[in-house]
Short mmCIF file of C-alpha atoms in Angstrom, two decimals:
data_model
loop_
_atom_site.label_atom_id
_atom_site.label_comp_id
_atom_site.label_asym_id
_atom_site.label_seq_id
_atom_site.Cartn_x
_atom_site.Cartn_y
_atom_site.Cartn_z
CA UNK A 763 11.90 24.09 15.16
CA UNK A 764 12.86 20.80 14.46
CA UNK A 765 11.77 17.74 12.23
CA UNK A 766 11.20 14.46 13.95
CA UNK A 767 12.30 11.57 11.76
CA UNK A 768 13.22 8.17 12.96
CA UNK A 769 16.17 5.52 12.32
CA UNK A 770 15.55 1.56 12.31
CA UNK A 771 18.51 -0.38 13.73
CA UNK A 772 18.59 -3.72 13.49
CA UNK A 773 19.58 -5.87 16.41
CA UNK A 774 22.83 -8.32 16.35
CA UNK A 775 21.71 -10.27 19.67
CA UNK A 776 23.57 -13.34 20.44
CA UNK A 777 21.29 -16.66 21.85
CA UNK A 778 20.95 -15.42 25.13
CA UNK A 779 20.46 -11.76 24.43
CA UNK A 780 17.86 -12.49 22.14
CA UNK A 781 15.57 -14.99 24.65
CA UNK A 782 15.93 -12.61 26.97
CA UNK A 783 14.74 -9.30 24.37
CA UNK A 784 12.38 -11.69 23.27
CA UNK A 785 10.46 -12.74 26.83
CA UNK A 786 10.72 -9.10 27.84
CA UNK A 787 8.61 -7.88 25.04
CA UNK A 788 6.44 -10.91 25.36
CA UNK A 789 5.86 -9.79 29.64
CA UNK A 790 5.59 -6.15 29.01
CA UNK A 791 2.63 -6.94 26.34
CA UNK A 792 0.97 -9.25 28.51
CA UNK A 793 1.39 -6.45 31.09
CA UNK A 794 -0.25 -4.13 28.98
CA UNK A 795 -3.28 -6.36 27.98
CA UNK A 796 -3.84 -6.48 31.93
CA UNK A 797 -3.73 -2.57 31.64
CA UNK A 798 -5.99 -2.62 28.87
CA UNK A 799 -8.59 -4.52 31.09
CA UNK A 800 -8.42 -2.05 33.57
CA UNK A 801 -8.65 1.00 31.64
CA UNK A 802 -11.91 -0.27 30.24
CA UNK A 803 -13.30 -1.59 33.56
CA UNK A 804 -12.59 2.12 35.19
CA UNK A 805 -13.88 3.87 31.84
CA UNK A 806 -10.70 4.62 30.69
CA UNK A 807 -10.01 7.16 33.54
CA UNK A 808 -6.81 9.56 33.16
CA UNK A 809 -3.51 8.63 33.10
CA UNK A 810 -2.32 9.38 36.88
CA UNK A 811 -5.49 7.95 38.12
CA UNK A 812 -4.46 4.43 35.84
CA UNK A 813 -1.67 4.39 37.05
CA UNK A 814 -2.92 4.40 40.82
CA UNK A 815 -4.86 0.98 39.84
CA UNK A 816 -1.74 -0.36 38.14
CA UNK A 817 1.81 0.56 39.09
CA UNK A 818 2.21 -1.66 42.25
CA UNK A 819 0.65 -5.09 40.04
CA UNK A 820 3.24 -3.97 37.02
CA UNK A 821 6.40 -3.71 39.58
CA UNK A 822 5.24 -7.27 40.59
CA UNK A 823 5.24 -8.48 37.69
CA UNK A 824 8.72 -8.12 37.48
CA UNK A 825 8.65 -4.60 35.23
CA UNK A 826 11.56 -2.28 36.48
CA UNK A 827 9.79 1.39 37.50
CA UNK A 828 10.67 2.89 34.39
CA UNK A 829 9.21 -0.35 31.99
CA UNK A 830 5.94 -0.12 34.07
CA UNK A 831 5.24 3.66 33.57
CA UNK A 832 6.21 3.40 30.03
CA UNK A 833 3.40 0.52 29.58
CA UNK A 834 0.72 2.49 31.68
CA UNK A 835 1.57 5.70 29.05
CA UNK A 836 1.40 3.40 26.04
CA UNK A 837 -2.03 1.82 26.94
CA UNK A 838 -3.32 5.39 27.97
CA UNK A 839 -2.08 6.76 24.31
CA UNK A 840 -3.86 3.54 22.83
CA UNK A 841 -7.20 4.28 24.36
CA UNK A 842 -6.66 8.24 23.03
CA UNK A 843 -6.32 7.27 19.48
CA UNK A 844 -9.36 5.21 19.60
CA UNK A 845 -11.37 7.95 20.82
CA UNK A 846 -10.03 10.33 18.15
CA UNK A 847 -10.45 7.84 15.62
CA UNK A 848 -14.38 7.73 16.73
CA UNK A 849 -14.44 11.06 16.80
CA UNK A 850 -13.09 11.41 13.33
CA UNK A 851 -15.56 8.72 12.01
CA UNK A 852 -12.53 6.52 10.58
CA UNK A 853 -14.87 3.55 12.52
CA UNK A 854 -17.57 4.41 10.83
CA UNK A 855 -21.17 5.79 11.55
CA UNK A 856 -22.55 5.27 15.51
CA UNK A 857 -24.14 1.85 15.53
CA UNK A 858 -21.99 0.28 12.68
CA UNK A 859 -20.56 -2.78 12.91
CA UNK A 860 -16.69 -2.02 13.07
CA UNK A 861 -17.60 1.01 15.64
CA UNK A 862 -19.30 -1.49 18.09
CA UNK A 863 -16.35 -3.79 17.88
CA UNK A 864 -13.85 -1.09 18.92
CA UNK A 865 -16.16 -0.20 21.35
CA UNK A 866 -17.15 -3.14 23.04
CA UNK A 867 -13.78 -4.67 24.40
CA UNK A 868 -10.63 -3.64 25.48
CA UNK A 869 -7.61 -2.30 23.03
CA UNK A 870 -5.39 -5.56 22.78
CA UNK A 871 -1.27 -5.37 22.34
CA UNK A 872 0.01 -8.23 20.26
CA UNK A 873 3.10 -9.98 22.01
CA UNK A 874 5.81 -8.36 19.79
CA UNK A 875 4.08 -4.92 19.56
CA UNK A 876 6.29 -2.19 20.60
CA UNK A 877 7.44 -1.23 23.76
CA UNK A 878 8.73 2.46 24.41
CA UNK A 879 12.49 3.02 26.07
CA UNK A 880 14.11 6.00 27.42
CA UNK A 881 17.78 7.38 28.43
CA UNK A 882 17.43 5.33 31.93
CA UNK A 883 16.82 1.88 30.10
CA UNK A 884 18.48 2.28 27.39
CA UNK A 885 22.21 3.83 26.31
CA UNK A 886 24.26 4.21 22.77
CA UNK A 887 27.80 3.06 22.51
CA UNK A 888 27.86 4.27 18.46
CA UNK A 889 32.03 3.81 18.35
CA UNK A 890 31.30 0.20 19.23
CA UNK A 891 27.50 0.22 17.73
CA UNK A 892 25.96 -1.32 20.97
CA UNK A 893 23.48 -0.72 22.63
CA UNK A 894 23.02 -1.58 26.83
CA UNK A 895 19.49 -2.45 27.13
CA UNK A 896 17.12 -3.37 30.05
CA UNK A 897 15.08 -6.20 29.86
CA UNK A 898 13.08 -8.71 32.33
CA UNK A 899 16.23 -10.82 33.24
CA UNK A 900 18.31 -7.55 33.96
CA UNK A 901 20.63 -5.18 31.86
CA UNK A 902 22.23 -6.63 29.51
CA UNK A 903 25.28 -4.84 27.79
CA UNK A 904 27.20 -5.21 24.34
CA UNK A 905 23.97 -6.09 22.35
CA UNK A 906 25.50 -5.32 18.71
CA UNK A 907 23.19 -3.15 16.39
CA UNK A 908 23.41 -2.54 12.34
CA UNK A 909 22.30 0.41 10.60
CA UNK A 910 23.49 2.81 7.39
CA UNK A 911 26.05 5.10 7.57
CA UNK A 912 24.04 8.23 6.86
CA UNK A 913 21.48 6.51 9.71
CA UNK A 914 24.36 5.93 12.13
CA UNK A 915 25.59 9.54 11.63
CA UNK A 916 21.99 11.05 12.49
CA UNK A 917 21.55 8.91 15.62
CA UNK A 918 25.17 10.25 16.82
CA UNK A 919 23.94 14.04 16.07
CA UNK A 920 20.12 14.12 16.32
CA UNK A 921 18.67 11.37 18.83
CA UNK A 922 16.62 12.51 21.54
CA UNK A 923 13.43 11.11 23.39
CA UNK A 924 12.36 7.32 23.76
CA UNK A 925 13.26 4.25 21.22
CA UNK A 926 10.87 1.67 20.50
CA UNK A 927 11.79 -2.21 20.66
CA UNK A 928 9.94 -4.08 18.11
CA UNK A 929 10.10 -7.69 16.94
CA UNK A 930 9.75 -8.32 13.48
CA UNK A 931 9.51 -11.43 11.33
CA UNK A 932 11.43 -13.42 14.19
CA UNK A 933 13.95 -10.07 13.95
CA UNK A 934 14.51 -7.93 17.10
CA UNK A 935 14.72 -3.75 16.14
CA UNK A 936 15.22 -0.37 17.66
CA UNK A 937 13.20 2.43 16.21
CA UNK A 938 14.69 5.38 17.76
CA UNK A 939 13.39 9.29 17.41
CA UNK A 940 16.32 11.78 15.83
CA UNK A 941 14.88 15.52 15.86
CA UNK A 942 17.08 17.58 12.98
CA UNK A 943 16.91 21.22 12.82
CA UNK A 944 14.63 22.79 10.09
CA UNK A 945 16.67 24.88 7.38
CA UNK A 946 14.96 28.62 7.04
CA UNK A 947 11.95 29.04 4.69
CA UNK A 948 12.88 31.28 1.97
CA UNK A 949 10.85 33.57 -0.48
CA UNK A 950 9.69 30.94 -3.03
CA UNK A 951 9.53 32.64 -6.63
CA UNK A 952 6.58 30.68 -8.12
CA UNK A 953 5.43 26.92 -7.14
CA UNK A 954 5.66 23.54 -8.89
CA UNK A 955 2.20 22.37 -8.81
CA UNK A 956 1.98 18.76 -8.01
CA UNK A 957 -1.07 16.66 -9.33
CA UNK A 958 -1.17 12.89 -7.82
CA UNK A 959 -2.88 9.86 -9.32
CA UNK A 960 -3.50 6.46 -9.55
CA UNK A 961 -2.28 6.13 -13.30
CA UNK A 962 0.44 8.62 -12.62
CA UNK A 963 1.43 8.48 -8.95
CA UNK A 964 2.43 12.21 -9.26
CA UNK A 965 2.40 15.14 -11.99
CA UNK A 966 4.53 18.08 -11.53
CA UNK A 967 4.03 21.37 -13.33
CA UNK A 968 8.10 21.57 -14.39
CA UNK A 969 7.56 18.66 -16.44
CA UNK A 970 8.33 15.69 -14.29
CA UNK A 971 6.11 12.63 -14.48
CA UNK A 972 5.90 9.22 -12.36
CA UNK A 973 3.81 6.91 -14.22
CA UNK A 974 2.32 4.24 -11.45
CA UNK A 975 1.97 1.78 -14.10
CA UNK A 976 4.78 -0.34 -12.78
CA UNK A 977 3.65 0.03 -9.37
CA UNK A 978 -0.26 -0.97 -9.82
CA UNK A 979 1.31 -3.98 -12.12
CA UNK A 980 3.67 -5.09 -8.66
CA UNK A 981 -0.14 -4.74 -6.53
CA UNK A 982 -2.06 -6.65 -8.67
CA UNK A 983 0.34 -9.35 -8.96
CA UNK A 984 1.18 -9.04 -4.78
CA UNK A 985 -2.86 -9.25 -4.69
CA UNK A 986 -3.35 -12.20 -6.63
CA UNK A 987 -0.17 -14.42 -4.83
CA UNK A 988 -1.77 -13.43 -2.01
CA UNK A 989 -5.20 -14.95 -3.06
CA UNK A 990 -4.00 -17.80 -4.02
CA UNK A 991 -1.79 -18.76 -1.10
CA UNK A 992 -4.76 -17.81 1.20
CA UNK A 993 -6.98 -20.51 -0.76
CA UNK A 994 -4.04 -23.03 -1.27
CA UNK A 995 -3.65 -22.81 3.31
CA UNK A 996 -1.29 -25.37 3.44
CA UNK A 997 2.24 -24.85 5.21
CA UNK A 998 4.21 -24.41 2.74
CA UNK A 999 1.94 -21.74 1.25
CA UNK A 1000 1.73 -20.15 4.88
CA UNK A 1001 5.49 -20.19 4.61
CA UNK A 1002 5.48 -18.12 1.51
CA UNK A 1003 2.59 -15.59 2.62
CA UNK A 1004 4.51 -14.67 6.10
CA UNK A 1005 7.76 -14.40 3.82
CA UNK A 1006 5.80 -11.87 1.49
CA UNK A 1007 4.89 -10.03 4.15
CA UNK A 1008 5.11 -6.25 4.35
CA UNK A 1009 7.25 -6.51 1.10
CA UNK A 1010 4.36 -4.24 -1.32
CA UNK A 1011 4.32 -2.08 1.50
CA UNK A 1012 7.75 -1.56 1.44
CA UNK A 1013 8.68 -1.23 -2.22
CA UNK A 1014 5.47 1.42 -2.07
CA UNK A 1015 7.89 3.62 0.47
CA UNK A 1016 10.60 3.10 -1.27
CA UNK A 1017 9.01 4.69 -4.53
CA UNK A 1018 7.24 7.45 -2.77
CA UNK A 1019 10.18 8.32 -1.08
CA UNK A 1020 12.07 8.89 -4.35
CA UNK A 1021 9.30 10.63 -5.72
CA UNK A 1022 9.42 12.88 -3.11
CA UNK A 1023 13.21 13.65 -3.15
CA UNK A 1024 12.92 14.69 -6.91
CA UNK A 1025 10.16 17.10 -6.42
CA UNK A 1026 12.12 18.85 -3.48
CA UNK A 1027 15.56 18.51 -4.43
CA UNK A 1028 13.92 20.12 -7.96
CA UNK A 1029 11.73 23.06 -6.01
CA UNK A 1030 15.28 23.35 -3.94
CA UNK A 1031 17.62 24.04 -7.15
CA UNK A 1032 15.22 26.53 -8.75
CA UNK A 1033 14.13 28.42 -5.48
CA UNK A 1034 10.12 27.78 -5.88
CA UNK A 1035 7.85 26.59 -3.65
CA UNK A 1036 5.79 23.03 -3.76
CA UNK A 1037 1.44 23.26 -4.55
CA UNK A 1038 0.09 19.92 -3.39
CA UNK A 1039 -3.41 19.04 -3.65
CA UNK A 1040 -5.70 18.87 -0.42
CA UNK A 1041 -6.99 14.90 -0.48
CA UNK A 1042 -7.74 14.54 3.00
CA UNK A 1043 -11.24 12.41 2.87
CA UNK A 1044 -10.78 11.65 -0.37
CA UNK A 1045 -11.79 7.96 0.32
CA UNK A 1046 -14.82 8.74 1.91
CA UNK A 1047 -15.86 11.27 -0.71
CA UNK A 1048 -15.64 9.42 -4.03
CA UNK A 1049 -17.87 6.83 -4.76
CA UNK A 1050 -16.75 3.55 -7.06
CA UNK A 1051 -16.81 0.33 -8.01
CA UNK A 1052 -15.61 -2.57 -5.75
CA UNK A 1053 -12.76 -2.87 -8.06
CA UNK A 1054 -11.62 0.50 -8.35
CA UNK A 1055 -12.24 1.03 -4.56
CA UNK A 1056 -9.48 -1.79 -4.51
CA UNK A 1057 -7.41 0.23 -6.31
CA UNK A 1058 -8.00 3.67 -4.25
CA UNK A 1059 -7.29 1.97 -1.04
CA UNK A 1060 -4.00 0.72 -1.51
CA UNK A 1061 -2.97 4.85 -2.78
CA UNK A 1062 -0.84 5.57 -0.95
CA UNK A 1063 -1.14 9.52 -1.53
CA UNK A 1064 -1.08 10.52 2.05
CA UNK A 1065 2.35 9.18 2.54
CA UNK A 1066 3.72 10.80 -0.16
CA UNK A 1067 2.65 13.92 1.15
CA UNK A 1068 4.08 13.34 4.01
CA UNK A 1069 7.37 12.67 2.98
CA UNK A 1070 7.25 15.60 0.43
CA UNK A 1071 6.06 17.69 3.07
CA UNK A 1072 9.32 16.86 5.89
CA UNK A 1073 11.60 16.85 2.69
CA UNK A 1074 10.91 20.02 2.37
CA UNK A 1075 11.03 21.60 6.06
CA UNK A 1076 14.40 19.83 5.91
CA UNK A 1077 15.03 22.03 2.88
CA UNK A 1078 13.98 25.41 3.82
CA UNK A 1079 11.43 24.53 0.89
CA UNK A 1080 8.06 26.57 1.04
CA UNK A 1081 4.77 23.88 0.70
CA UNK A 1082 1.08 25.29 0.37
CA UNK A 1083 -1.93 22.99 0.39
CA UNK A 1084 -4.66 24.28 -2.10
CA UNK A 1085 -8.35 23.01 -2.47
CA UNK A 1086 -8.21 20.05 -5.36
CA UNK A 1087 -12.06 21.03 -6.53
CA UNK A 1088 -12.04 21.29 -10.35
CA UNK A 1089 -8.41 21.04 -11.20
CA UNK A 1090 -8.46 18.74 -13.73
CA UNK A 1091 -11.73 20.11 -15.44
CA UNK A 1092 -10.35 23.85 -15.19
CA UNK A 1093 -7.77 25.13 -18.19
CA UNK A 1094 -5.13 26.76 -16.90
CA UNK A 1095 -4.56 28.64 -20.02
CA UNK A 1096 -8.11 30.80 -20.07
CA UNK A 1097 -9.43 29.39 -16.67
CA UNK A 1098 -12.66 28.20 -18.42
CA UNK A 1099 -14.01 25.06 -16.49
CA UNK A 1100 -16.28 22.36 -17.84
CA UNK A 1101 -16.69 18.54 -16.91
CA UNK A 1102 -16.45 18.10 -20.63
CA UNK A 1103 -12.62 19.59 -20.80
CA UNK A 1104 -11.54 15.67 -19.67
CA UNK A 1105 -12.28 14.16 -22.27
CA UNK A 1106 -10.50 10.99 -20.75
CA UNK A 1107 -8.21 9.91 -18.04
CA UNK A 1108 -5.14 11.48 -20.20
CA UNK A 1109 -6.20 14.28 -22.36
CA UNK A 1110 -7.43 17.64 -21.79
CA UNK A 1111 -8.81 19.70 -24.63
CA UNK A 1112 -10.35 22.97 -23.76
CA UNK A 1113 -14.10 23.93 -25.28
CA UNK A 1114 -13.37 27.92 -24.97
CA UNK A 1115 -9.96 28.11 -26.07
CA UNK A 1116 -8.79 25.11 -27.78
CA UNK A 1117 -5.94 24.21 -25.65
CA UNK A 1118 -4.83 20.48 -26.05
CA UNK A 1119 -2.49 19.35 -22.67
CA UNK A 1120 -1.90 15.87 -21.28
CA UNK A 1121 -4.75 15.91 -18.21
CA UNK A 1122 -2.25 15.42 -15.08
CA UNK A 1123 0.10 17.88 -16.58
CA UNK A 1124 -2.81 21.05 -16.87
CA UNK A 1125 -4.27 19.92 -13.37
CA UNK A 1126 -0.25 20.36 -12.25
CA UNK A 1127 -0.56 24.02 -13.63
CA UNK A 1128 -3.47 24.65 -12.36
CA UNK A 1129 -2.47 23.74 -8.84
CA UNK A 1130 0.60 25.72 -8.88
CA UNK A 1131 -1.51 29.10 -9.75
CA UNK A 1132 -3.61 27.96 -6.43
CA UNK A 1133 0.00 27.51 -4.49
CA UNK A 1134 1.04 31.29 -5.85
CA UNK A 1135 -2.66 32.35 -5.14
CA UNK A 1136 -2.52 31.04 -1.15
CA UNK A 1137 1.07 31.90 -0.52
CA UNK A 1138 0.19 35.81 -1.48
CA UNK A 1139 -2.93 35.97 0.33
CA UNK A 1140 -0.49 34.82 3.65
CA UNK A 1141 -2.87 32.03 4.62
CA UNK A 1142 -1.41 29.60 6.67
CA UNK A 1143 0.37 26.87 4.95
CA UNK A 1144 -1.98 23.26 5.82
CA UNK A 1145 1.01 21.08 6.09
CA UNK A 1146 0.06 17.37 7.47
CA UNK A 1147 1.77 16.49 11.24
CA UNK A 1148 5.09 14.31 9.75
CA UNK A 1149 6.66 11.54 11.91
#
C-alpha cells in the first residue's frame, strides 16, 4: 500500500515558453467546454461511447492524441462527481434552486483549469530541474521548474501517474502525483483522543491544545477586507482583492498541517494510536445562527483530518474514527452524562461525581476510551480517502 500525496512545482518559463503553456491550456479548456456540450446533449453517455462523438473534432483542433483523450477523461470524471454530489445531497434537496442549476446546463472548465499530463507528454530532467512538456505549438524542452528540497527529493523517488498543469494568479504550475510506501501499523498501546473545535481548533487527551483564537481573529479580519473591497469595486480595490486571493485559505493549511504533525509525530514517540471524532455531516446536522453558520463554514475540520489521517499511514500510526454523540456532555471520570455537565463552552463540572475539567480536554478523554473501545472490538478503522 501506498499513500498518494502530491508536489507543486512552480514553472520558470521564459516569454515564449510561457505564451505557448499559456494558449495550450486556454485550447484544451475550450476543447473541453465543447466536450461538455456533448456529454449533456448525449445524456452524458460512457466514456468510450464520448469519446466516439469527440476524438476526431479534438485531433482537429490541433490536440495531440494523448491531450485529446486526457480532455475526454477529465470531462467524463467532471460529469461523475456531479452525479455523486446529487446523490450525496451536497446540491441540496430535488427541486432546489442550486440542484436545478447543476442540472440544467453543461459542467463548464474555466480557461486556466487544469489539464491532466502523462509519461508520453511530459518528462523530468530533476539534475537540471526541467521539465520537456507538450503543448499546442509542439514540445518544448528546458522549461525550468522550482520546488523544495524535501519536494524535489520525493518527485525523484516517488512520482508516478499523470501531472496536472495549472495556471495560477498569472503563474504557470505542475501538480504532480508521488505515491510513498506506507510504514507498518503497529500495536498501539492506548489512543490520544483528539477533540476539534472552533474555539480550540483541536484538543488532545496528552495535554496538547491549539487555541483557534488567532486563526478566527485572521478570518474575521480576511472577511471584513474582503467586504469592503467588494463595496469599494473600483480598480485599485479589485487589485487588492485578486492579490488577497487564496491567502486565508492558505495560512488555514498551513496551521492544520502543523497541527497535524504534532499530534502524529506525538502518537509516533509514545507508540499509541490517534481517536478522532466522526464529523462527517456535521454542517447539515447542527442548526445556528447566520453568524455562527459563518463561522462553521469556514472549519476547516475535514482537512485536518485528512492530513492527520495520511500523517499517520506515513507513520505506521494506528487512527480509529469513533461516534462524536455526547462527548462533551459525558465525564470521563464516572461516565455519567447530562446536557447540564457543560456548563459553558470551556468548563466541565460533573453533577454525579464532582469532577471539574476544561470541556475540550474531558471530550479528548472521552474520545480516546471510544478509540481503545473500537480498536479492541476489531472494527474497521473509518479513515477518510486522503489525496
Amino acid at each position: 500500500m501506498a499513500v498518494k500525496l502530491v508536489v507543486q512545482v512552480k514553472l520558470l518559463p521564459e516569454a515564449g515558453q510561457a505564451a505557448a503553456l499559456a494558449a495550450t491550456l486556454r485550447t484544451v479548456n475550450e476543447a473541453a467546454n465543447w466536450v461538455s456540450a456533448v456529454a449533456f446533449e448525449q445524456g452524458v453517455p460512457r466514456e468510450y461511447e464520448l469519446r466516439g462523438h469527440t476524438y476526431a473534432q479534438l485531433k482537429s483542433r490541433g490536440l495531440g492524441a494523448q491531450a485529446a483523450q486526457h480532455t475526454i477523461k477529465k470531462v467524463h470524471d467532471a460529469y461523475t462527481t456531479l452525479k455523486a454530489n446529487i446523490k450525496a445531497g451536497n446540491l441540496g434537496r430535488p427541486g432546489s434552486k442550486r440542484r436545478q442549476k447543476a442540472e440544467s446546463k453543461p459542467v463548464a472548465f474555466r480557461p486556466e483549469a487544469a489539464q491532466p499530463y502523462d509519461d508520453r507528454c511530459l518528462s523530468w530532467q530533476y539534475d537540471a530541474q526541467t521539465v520537456s512538456i507538450w503543448t499546442t505549438a509542439g514540445r518544448i524542452r528546458g522549461v525550468r521548474f522550482v520546488c523544495s528540497a524535501d519536494g524535489l527529493k520525493m518527485l525523484q523517488r516517488y512520482r508516478k501517474g499523470e501531472s496536472d498543469l495549472i495556471e495560477r494568479g498569472g503563474a504557470l504550475y505542475l501538480i504532480a502525483t508521488c505515491e510513498v510506501p506506507e510504514a507498518e501499523e503497529y500495536e498501539p498501546d492506548g489512543f490520544i483522543g483528539v477533540d476539534l473545535g472552533i474555539v480550540n481548533i483541536a484538543t488532545t487527551s496528552t495535554g496538547y491544545q491549539a487555541a483557534g483564537r488567532g486563526l478566527n481573529r485572521r478570518r474575521k479580519r480576511e472577511r471584513d477586507l474582503r467586504g469592503k473591497l467588494q463595496k469599494k469595486n473600483t480598480k485599485a480595490a479589485k487589485r487588492r482583492l485578486k492579490a488577497r486571493t487564496r491567502k486565508e485559505q492558505r495560512h488555514v493549511k498551513n496551521t492544520n498541517h502543523v497541527i497535524a504533525k504534532r499530534i502524529v509525530t506525538e502518537a509516533e514517540r509514545t507508540s499509541t494510536g490517534i481517536a478522532l471524532e466522526d464529523l462527517g455531516g456535521i454542517r447539515q446536522r447542527v442548526r445556528l445562527r447566520k453568524p455562527q453558520r459563518v463561522t462553521l463554514h469556514s472549519w476547516a475540520f475535514a482537512q485536518l483530518g485528512e492530513f492527520i489521517a495520511y500523517k499517520a499511514r506515513r507513520a505506521g500510526v494506528p487512527v480509529v474514527h469513533v461516534d462524536a454523540a455526547y462527548t462533551s456532555q459525558t465525564c470521563c471520570e464516572c461516565g455519567h452524562v447530562d446536557k447540564k455537565n457543560r456548563v459553558d463552552q470551556a468548563l466541565f463540572i460533573c453533577r454525579n461525581c464532582g469532577v471539574v475539567a476544561h470541556a475540550d480536554r474531558n471530550a479528548s478523554h472521552n474520545i480516546a476510551q471510544r478509540g481503545a473501545v473500537v480498536w479492541n472490538a476489531g472494527r474497521e478503522s473509518r479513515v477518510p480517502a486522503t489525496l
